[in-house]
Every structure is written in structure tokens, then in C-alpha cells.
Backbone as CSV, one residue per row, in Angstrom:
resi,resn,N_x,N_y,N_z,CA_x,CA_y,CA_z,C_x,C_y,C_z
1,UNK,99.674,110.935,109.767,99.772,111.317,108.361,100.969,110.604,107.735
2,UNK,100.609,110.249,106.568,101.790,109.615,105.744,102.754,110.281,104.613
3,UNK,102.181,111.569,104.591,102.733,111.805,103.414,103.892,112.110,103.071
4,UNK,104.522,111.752,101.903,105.680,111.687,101.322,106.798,110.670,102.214
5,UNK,105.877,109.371,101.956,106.863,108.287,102.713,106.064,107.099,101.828
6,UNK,106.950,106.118,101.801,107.160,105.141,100.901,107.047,103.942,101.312
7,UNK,106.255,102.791,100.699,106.034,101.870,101.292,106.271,100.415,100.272
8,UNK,107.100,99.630,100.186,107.008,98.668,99.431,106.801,97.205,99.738
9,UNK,106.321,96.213,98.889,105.474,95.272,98.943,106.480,94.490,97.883
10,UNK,107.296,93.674,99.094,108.264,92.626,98.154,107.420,90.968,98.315
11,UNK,107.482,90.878,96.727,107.212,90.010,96.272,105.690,89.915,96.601
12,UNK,104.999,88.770,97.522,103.869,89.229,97.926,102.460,89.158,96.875
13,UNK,101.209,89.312,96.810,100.334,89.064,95.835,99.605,90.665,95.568
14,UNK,99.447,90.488,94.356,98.985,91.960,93.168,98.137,92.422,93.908
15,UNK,96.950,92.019,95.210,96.032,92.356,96.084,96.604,93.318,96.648
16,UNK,97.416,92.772,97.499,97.851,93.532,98.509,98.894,94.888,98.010
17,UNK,99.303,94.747,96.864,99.626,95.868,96.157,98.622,97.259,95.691
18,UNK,97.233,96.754,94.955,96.343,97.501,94.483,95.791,97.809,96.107
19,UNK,95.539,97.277,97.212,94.618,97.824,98.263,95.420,98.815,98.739
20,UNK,96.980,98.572,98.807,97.692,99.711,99.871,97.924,100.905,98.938
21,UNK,97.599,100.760,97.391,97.873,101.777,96.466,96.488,102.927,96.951
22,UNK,95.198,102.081,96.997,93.781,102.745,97.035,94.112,103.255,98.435
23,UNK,94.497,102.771,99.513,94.360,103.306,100.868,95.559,104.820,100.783
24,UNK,96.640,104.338,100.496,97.496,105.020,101.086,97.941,106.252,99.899
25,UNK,97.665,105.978,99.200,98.324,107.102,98.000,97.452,108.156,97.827
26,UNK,96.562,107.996,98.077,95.691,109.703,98.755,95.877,110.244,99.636
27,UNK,96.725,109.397,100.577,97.718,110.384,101.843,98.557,110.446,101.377
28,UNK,99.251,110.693,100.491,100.497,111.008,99.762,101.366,110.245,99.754
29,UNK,101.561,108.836,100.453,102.212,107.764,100.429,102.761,107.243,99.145
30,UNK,103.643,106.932,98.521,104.026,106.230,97.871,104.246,104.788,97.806
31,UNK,103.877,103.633,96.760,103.589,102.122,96.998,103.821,101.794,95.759
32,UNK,104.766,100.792,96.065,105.284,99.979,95.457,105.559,98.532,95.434
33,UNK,105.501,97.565,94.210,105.716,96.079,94.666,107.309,95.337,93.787
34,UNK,107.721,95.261,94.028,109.289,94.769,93.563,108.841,93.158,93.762
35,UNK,109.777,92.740,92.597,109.786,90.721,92.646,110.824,90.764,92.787
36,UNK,111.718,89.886,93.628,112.783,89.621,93.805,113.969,89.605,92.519
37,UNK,112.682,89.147,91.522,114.055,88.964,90.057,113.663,90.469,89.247
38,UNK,113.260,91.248,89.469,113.406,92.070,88.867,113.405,93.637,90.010
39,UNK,113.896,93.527,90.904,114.324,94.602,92.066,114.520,95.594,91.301
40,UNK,115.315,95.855,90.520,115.799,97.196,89.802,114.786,97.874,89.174
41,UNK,113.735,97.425,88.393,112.782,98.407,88.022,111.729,99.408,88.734
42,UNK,111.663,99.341,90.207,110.833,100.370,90.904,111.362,101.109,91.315
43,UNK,112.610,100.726,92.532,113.348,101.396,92.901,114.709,101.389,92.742
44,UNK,115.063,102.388,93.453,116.625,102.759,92.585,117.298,102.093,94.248
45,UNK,118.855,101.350,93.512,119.505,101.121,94.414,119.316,102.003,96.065
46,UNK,119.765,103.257,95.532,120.363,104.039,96.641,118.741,104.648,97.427
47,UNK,117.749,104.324,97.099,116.360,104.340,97.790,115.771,103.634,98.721
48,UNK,115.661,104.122,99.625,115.206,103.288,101.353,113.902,103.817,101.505
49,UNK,113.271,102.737,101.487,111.806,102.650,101.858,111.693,102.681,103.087
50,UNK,110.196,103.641,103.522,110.103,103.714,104.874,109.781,102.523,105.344
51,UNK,108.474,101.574,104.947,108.432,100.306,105.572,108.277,99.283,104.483
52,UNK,108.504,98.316,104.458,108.516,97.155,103.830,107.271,96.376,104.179
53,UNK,106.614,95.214,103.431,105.711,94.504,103.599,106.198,93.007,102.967
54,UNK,106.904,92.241,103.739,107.078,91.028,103.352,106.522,89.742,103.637
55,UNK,106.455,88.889,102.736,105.424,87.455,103.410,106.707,86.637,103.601
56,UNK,106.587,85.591,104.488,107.701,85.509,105.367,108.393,84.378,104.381
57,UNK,107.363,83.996,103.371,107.990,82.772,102.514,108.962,83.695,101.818
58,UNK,109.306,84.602,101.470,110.384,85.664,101.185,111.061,86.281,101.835
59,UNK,110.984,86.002,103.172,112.223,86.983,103.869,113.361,86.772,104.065
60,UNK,113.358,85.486,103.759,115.062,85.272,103.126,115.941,85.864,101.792
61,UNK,115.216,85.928,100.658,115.258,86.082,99.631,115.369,87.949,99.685
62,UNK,114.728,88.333,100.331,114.243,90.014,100.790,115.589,90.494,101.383
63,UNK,116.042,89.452,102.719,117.680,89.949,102.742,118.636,89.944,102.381
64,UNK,118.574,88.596,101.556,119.893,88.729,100.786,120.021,89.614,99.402
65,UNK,118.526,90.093,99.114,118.663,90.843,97.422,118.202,92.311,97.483
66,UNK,118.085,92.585,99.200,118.272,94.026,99.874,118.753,94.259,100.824
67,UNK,120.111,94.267,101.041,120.991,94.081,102.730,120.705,95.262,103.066
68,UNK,120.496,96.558,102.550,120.491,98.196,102.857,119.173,98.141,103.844
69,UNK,118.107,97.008,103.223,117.047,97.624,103.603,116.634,96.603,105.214
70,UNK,117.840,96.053,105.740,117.534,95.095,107.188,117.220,95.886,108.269
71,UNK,117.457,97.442,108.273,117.054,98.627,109.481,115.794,99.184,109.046
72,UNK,114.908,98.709,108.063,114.186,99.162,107.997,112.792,98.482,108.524
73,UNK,111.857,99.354,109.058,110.209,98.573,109.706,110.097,97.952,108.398
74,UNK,109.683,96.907,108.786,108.660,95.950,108.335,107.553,95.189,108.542
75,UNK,106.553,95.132,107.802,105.499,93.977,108.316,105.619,92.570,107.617
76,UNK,105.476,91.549,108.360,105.852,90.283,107.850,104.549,89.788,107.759
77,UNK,104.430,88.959,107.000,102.826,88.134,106.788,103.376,86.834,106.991
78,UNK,103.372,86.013,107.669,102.757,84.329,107.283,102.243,83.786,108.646
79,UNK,103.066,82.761,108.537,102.297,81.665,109.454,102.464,81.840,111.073
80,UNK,101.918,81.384,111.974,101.665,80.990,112.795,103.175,80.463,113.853
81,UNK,103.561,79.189,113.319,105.081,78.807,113.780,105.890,79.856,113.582
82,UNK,106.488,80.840,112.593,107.625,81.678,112.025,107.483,82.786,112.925
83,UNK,106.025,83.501,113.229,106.100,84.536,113.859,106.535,84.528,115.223
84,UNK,105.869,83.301,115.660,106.062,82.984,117.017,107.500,82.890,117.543
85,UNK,108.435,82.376,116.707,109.635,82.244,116.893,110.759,83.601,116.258
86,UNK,110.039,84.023,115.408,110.839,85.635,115.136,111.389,86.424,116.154
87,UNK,112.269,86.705,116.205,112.290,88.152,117.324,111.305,89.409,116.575
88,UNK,110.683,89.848,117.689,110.215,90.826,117.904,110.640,92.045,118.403
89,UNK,110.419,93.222,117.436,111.190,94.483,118.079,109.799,95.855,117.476
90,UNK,110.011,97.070,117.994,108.982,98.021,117.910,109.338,98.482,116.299
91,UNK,109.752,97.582,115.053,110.132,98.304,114.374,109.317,97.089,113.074
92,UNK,108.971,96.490,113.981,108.252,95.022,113.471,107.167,93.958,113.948
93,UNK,106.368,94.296,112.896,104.831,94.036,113.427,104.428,92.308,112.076
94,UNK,104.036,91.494,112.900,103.768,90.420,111.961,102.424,90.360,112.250
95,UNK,101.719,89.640,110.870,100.096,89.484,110.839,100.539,88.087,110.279
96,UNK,99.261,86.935,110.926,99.369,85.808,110.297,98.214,85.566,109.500
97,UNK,98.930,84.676,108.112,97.678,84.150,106.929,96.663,83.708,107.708
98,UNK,95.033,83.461,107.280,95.131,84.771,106.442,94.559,86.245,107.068
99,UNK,95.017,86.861,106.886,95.325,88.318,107.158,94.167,89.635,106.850
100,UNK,93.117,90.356,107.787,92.812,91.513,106.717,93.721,91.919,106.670
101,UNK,92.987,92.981,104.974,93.628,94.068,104.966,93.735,95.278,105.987
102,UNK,92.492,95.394,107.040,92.472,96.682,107.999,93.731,96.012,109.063
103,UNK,94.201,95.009,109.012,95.107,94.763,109.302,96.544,94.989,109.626
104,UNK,96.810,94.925,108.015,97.773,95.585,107.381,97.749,97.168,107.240
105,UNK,96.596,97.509,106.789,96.924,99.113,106.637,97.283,99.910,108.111
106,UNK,96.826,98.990,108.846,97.103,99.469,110.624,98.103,99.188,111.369
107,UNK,98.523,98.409,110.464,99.987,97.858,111.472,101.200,99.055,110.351
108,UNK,100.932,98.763,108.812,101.718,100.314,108.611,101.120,101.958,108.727
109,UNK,100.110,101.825,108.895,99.874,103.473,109.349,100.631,103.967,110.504
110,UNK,100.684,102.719,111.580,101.047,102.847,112.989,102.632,103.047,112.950
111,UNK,103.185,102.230,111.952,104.776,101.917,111.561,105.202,103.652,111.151
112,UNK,104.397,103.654,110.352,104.541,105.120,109.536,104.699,106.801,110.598
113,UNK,103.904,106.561,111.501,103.598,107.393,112.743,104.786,107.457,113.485
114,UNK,105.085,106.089,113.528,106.139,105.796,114.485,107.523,106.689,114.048
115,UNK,107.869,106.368,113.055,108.560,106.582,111.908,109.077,108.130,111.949
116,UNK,107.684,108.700,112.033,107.390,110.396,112.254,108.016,111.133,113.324
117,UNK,108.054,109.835,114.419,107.640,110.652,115.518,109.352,110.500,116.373
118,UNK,110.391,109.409,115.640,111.214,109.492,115.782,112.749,110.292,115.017
């Protein structure tokens, strides 16, 4: 169960925003998509999202214009080379382009559980 946990979608495409809105916000989830140049309008500084959803062509940009949020799960999207060479930890799940969505909603449902259960 997800409810009353928060999930945001930095930077990233309007898709993958509207699908995790339809999946997850009837489990009470909260979803959100922030652009790097305008961070301040969804969430509030002092707000920590349970998991993040970043495409990896932004995960630079993701740490330096959210340092609070580097302990937090994330799912990374891109390529093939980046993931392979990422460290990997149980707090971080990568899908490579291109990607389903049952994908994604499974790698954060699972994040979300996890989340719960610690």
C-alpha cells in the first residue's frame, strides 16, 4: 500500500507524469513533476519525497538543485552504458530507455513497500 507517500518525477516527460498520477493517486499516493528551473512551485523546500523518478540525462542537475533529496530511493531511467556503471544499492532501481510503464510503477510500488517496511 502506498498511501500517504509521495512520489516525484524530476524533469522527465508529461507521460510519465499523467500515468503515475492515474496509477498511484487512487492509492493515496501523491505525484508530482518539478523542472529543474522551476523546483519551487510543487514542493516546498523543507519536503522529502518518498521516491524520486529521474532520467539519468538529469541526474546531475537533480543533485545539485536538490542536495536534501541524495538519501532518498530513486528510480533512474536511461541508457544502457550509465546504468551499468552506476553503483547500485537496495534503495535504487534503474530501468533502461525505452522503458514500460508496468515497469516503472513496479520498481516504485516495490521502493514504496520497502520504504514501509523499514
Amino acid at each position: 500500500m502506498v498511501n500517504g507517500q509521495h512520489v516525484v518525477v524530476f524533469d522527465g516527460l508529461n507521460e510519465t507524469e499523467a500515468v503515475l498520477k492515474a496509477v498511484l493517486e487512487p492509492q493515496g499516493c501523491r505525484v508530482n513533476r518539478i523542472r529543474q528551473h522551476h523546483s519551487d512551485s510543487l514542493i516546498s523546500r523543507n519536503e522529502v519525497p518518498s521516491i524520486v523518478v529521474v532520467y539519468d540525462d538529469d541526474a546531475e542537475n537533480f543533485t545539485t538543485s536538490q542536495p536534501d533529496w541524495n538519501e532518498v530511493p530513486r528510480v533512474i531511467i536511461g541508457s544502457v552504458s550509465k546504468t551499468s556503471t552506476a553503483q547500485h544499492n537496495q534503495s535504487t532501481r534503474f530501468l533502461v530507455q525505452p522503458f514500460q510503464y508496468a515497469e516503472l510503477i513496479d520498481s516504485i510500488e516495490s521502493l514504496l513497500n520497502q520504504s514501509e517496511t523499514t
